[in-house]
Amino acid sequence: MKTACFFIVSVIASFIIFSCRVETKETPIKETDISEFLGQWTIDIEGGSVGWLEVRQEDNYLDADILWSGGSVLPVSNIFLARDHILTVQRSNNVVRKRDENKDPVKTQVVTSWLEITKNGDRINGILLAPRRNGLSVDSTTFTGTKLPPVPPSPDLASLKFGKPVTLFNGKDLSGWRLINESQANGFKVVDGTLVNDPVQKDGEPRVRYGNLRTDQEFEDFNLKLEVNIPEGSNSGVYLRGMYEIQVMDSYKRELNPHNMGAVYSRIKPAVNAEKPAGIWQTLDITLCDRHITVILNGTKIIDNQPVYGPTGGAIKSDVFSPGPIYLQGDHGKVAYRNILLTPIVK
């Protein structure tokens, strides 16, 4: 009797296993369509800063570049589609844990933070999880994002129509300008008809947090002309629409890269070197039109009607279609500006 029962149970179990195999073979697991995440996204980060993400599908893997708040656009360390249609994006940094008596690293670790992203229509929502330095807890930051349409074709600059020029700096005072963050110190002042920023830090005293200066007015597309004087080793930036930084720095005789004078910071590298030595007045002639940027530095065209795909580090706006201010970076180094003239493009 026991043998008969065992035989019957074995037959039933075999049938169930066979049925499951047949069902699995006939109804394969459906793969998630990654196409819904592909493309470029502007990101609004909890606390008010701005980011950007581009997701690409290469031959047999996913890849992406990311901008998170400040700094540069950088490649991600890994990206993959996880459970429940969650896109996971990883960012990794080498962290020095120990140094020897000469301050040389003797122990390093790779620390990874990650974004968990879900999609809802043309918007994404997510959370950034970042381990604290001691590894005993994790900080979290929420964010939302909006899908960017493709950049339009480059505009015909010769056919542009311009409106009435606007003098942004009167050479007398800071009328028409204000700090972006009023709680920070203002390092800008007018000296002999020039707008000078001098963010002084005193030895032995607490570090002063200096703010960035923006125009009260906001603008759409335009041509911007100005003169700038940069001391040796100094650094600043001019933001178009509060979104795209045109780098201002002493990069005389440095090898070309997307962080040099006149570059669209970390995004567009100048085609040629056109900087003057530190301490000499230089001219910038910048045109922003239809998400394309042209930069003429000291009479030489260094960026020629090139597409800009998203915000740069330090942006205060994520919407690439809305008007925004001109803002001058005030938290880096000493710099002087004069003859700041903006002429709007009429469409």
CSV table of N, CA and C in Angstrom, one decimal, residues 216-278:
chain,number,residue,atom,x,y,z
A,216,ASP,N,18.2,91.3,-11.7
A,216,ASP,CA,16.8,91.3,-11.3
A,216,ASP,C,16.0,90.8,-12.6
A,217,GLN,N,16.4,91.3,-13.7
A,217,GLN,CA,15.7,90.9,-15.0
A,217,GLN,C,16.0,89.5,-15.4
A,218,GLU,N,15.1,88.9,-16.1
A,218,GLU,CA,15.3,87.6,-16.7
A,218,GLU,C,15.2,87.7,-18.2
A,219,PHE,N,15.9,86.8,-19.0
A,219,PHE,CA,16.0,87.0,-20.4
A,219,PHE,C,15.8,85.6,-21.1
A,220,GLU,N,15.4,85.7,-22.3
A,220,GLU,CA,15.2,84.4,-23.1
A,220,GLU,C,16.5,84.3,-24.0
A,221,ASP,N,16.5,84.3,-25.3
A,221,ASP,CA,17.7,84.3,-26.1
A,221,ASP,C,18.3,85.7,-26.3
A,222,PHE,N,19.6,85.7,-26.5
A,222,PHE,CA,20.2,87.1,-26.5
A,222,PHE,C,21.7,87.0,-26.9
A,223,ASN,N,22.3,88.2,-27.1
A,223,ASN,CA,23.7,88.3,-27.3
A,223,ASN,C,24.2,89.1,-26.1
A,224,LEU,N,25.3,88.7,-25.5
A,224,LEU,CA,25.8,89.3,-24.3
A,224,LEU,C,27.3,89.6,-24.5
A,225,LYS,N,27.6,90.9,-24.3
A,225,LYS,CA,29.0,91.4,-24.5
A,225,LYS,C,29.4,91.9,-23.1
A,226,LEU,N,30.7,91.6,-22.8
A,226,LEU,CA,31.3,92.2,-21.5
A,226,LEU,C,32.8,92.1,-21.6
A,227,GLU,N,33.4,92.8,-20.7
A,227,GLU,CA,34.8,92.7,-20.5
A,227,GLU,C,35.1,92.2,-19.1
A,228,VAL,N,36.2,91.4,-19.0
A,228,VAL,CA,36.6,90.8,-17.7
A,228,VAL,C,38.1,90.8,-17.5
A,229,ASN,N,38.5,91.0,-16.3
A,229,ASN,CA,39.9,91.0,-15.9
A,229,ASN,C,40.1,90.0,-14.8
A,230,ILE,N,40.9,89.0,-15.0
A,230,ILE,CA,41.1,87.9,-14.1
A,230,ILE,C,42.5,87.9,-13.6
A,231,PRO,N,42.7,88.0,-12.3
A,231,PRO,CA,44.1,87.9,-11.7
A,231,PRO,C,44.6,86.5,-11.9
A,232,GLU,N,45.9,86.4,-11.7
A,232,GLU,CA,46.6,85.1,-11.9
A,232,GLU,C,46.0,84.0,-11.0
A,233,GLY,N,45.7,82.9,-11.6
A,233,GLY,CA,45.2,81.8,-10.8
A,233,GLY,C,43.7,81.9,-10.4
A,234,SER,N,43.0,82.9,-10.8
A,234,SER,CA,41.7,83.2,-10.3
A,234,SER,C,40.6,82.5,-11.2
A,235,ASN,N,39.4,82.5,-10.7
A,235,ASN,CA,38.3,81.7,-11.3
A,235,ASN,C,37.0,82.3,-11.0
A,236,SER,N,36.1,82.4,-12.0
A,236,SER,CA,34.7,82.8,-11.9
A,236,SER,C,33.9,82.2,-13.0
A,237,GLY,N,32.7,82.8,-13.2
A,237,GLY,CA,31.9,82.3,-14.3
A,237,GLY,C,30.7,83.2,-14.6
A,238,VAL,N,30.2,83.2,-15.8
A,238,VAL,CA,29.1,84.0,-16.2
A,238,VAL,C,28.0,83.0,-16.7
A,239,TYR,N,26.9,83.0,-16.0
A,239,TYR,CA,25.8,82.0,-16.3
A,239,TYR,C,24.7,82.7,-17.1
A,240,LEU,N,24.4,82.0,-18.2
A,240,LEU,CA,23.4,82.5,-19.1
A,240,LEU,C,22.0,81.8,-18.7
A,241,ARG,N,21.0,82.7,-18.5
A,241,ARG,CA,19.7,82.2,-18.0
A,241,ARG,C,19.8,81.5,-16.7
A,242,GLY,N,20.9,81.8,-15.9
A,242,GLY,CA,21.1,81.1,-14.7
A,242,GLY,C,21.3,79.6,-14.8
A,243,MET,N,21.7,79.2,-16.0
A,243,MET,CA,21.7,77.7,-16.3
A,243,MET,C,23.0,77.3,-17.0
A,244,TYR,N,23.6,78.0,-17.9
A,244,TYR,CA,24.8,77.6,-18.6
A,244,TYR,C,25.9,78.5,-18.2
A,245,GLU,N,27.0,77.9,-17.6
A,245,GLU,CA,28.1,78.6,-17.2
A,245,GLU,C,29.2,78.8,-18.4
A,246,ILE,N,29.5,80.0,-18.7
A,246,ILE,CA,30.6,80.3,-19.5
A,246,ILE,C,31.8,80.5,-18.6
A,247,GLN,N,32.8,79.7,-18.7
A,247,GLN,CA,33.9,79.7,-17.7
A,247,GLN,C,34.7,80.9,-17.9
A,248,VAL,N,35.1,81.5,-16.7
A,248,VAL,CA,36.0,82.7,-16.6
A,248,VAL,C,37.1,82.3,-15.7
A,249,MET,N,38.3,82.1,-16.2
A,249,MET,CA,39.4,81.7,-15.4
A,249,MET,C,40.8,82.1,-16.1
A,250,ASP,N,41.8,82.1,-15.3
A,250,ASP,CA,43.2,82.3,-15.8
A,250,ASP,C,43.7,80.9,-16.4
A,251,SER,N,43.5,80.7,-17.7
A,251,SER,CA,43.9,79.4,-18.3
A,251,SER,C,44.9,79.7,-19.4
A,252,TYR,N,45.6,80.9,-19.3
A,252,TYR,CA,46.6,81.3,-20.4
A,252,TYR,C,47.6,80.2,-20.6
A,253,LYS,N,47.8,79.8,-21.8
A,253,LYS,CA,48.8,78.8,-22.2
A,253,LYS,C,48.5,77.3,-21.7
A,254,ARG,N,47.3,77.1,-21.2
A,254,ARG,CA,47.0,75.7,-20.7
A,254,ARG,C,46.5,75.0,-21.9
A,255,GLU,N,46.6,73.6,-21.9
A,255,GLU,CA,46.1,72.8,-22.9
A,255,GLU,C,44.6,72.9,-23.0
A,256,LEU,N,44.0,72.8,-24.2
A,256,LEU,CA,42.6,73.0,-24.4
A,256,LEU,C,41.8,71.9,-23.6
A,257,ASN,N,40.8,72.4,-22.9
A,257,ASN,CA,39.9,71.5,-22.3
A,257,ASN,C,38.6,72.2,-22.0
A,258,PRO,N,37.5,71.5,-21.6
A,258,PRO,CA,36.2,72.1,-21.4
A,258,PRO,C,36.0,72.9,-20.1
A,259,HIS,N,37.2,73.2,-19.4
A,259,HIS,CA,37.1,74.0,-18.2
A,259,HIS,C,37.9,75.3,-18.4
A,260,ASN,N,38.4,75.5,-19.6
A,260,ASN,CA,39.2,76.7,-19.9
A,260,ASN,C,38.4,78.0,-20.1
A,261,MET,N,39.0,79.1,-20.1
A,261,MET,CA,38.4,80.4,-20.4
A,261,MET,C,37.5,80.3,-21.6
A,262,GLY,N,36.2,80.7,-21.4
A,262,GLY,CA,35.3,80.8,-22.6
A,262,GLY,C,34.6,79.5,-22.8
A,263,ALA,N,34.9,78.4,-22.2
A,263,ALA,CA,34.2,77.1,-22.4
A,263,ALA,C,32.8,77.2,-21.8
A,264,VAL,N,31.9,76.3,-22.3
A,264,VAL,CA,30.7,76.0,-21.6
A,264,VAL,C,31.0,74.9,-20.7
A,265,TYR,N,31.1,75.3,-19.4
A,265,TYR,CA,31.8,74.5,-18.4
A,265,TYR,C,31.5,73.0,-18.4
A,266,SER,N,32.5,72.2,-18.7
A,266,SER,CA,32.5,70.8,-18.7
A,266,SER,C,31.7,70.2,-19.9
A,267,ARG,N,31.1,71.1,-20.7
A,267,ARG,CA,30.2,70.6,-21.8
A,267,ARG,C,30.8,70.9,-23.2
A,268,ILE,N,31.3,72.1,-23.5
A,268,ILE,CA,31.8,72.4,-24.8
A,268,ILE,C,33.2,73.0,-24.7
A,269,LYS,N,34.1,72.4,-25.3
A,269,LYS,CA,35.5,72.8,-25.2
A,269,LYS,C,35.8,73.8,-26.3
A,270,PRO,N,36.5,74.9,-26.0
A,270,PRO,CA,36.9,75.9,-27.1
A,270,PRO,C,37.7,75.2,-28.2
A,271,ALA,N,37.5,75.7,-29.4
A,271,ALA,CA,38.2,75.1,-30.6
A,271,ALA,C,39.6,75.5,-30.6
A,272,VAL,N,39.9,76.7,-30.1
A,272,VAL,CA,41.3,77.2,-30.1
A,272,VAL,C,41.5,78.0,-28.8
A,273,ASN,N,42.8,78.2,-28.4
A,273,ASN,CA,43.1,79.1,-27.3
A,273,ASN,C,43.1,80.5,-27.7
A,274,ALA,N,42.4,81.4,-27.0
A,274,ALA,CA,42.4,82.8,-27.3
A,274,ALA,C,42.5,83.7,-26.1
A,275,GLU,N,42.9,83.0,-25.0
A,275,GLU,CA,43.1,83.8,-23.7
A,275,GLU,C,44.2,84.8,-23.8
A,276,LYS,N,44.1,85.8,-23.0
A,276,LYS,CA,45.2,86.7,-22.7
A,276,LYS,C,45.8,86.4,-21.3
A,277,PRO,N,47.0,86.9,-21.1
A,277,PRO,CA,47.6,86.7,-19.8
A,277,PRO,C,46.8,87.3,-18.7
A,278,ALA,N,47.0,86.7,-17.5
A,278,ALA,CA,46.2,87.2,-16.3
A,278,ALA,C,46.5,88.7,-16.1
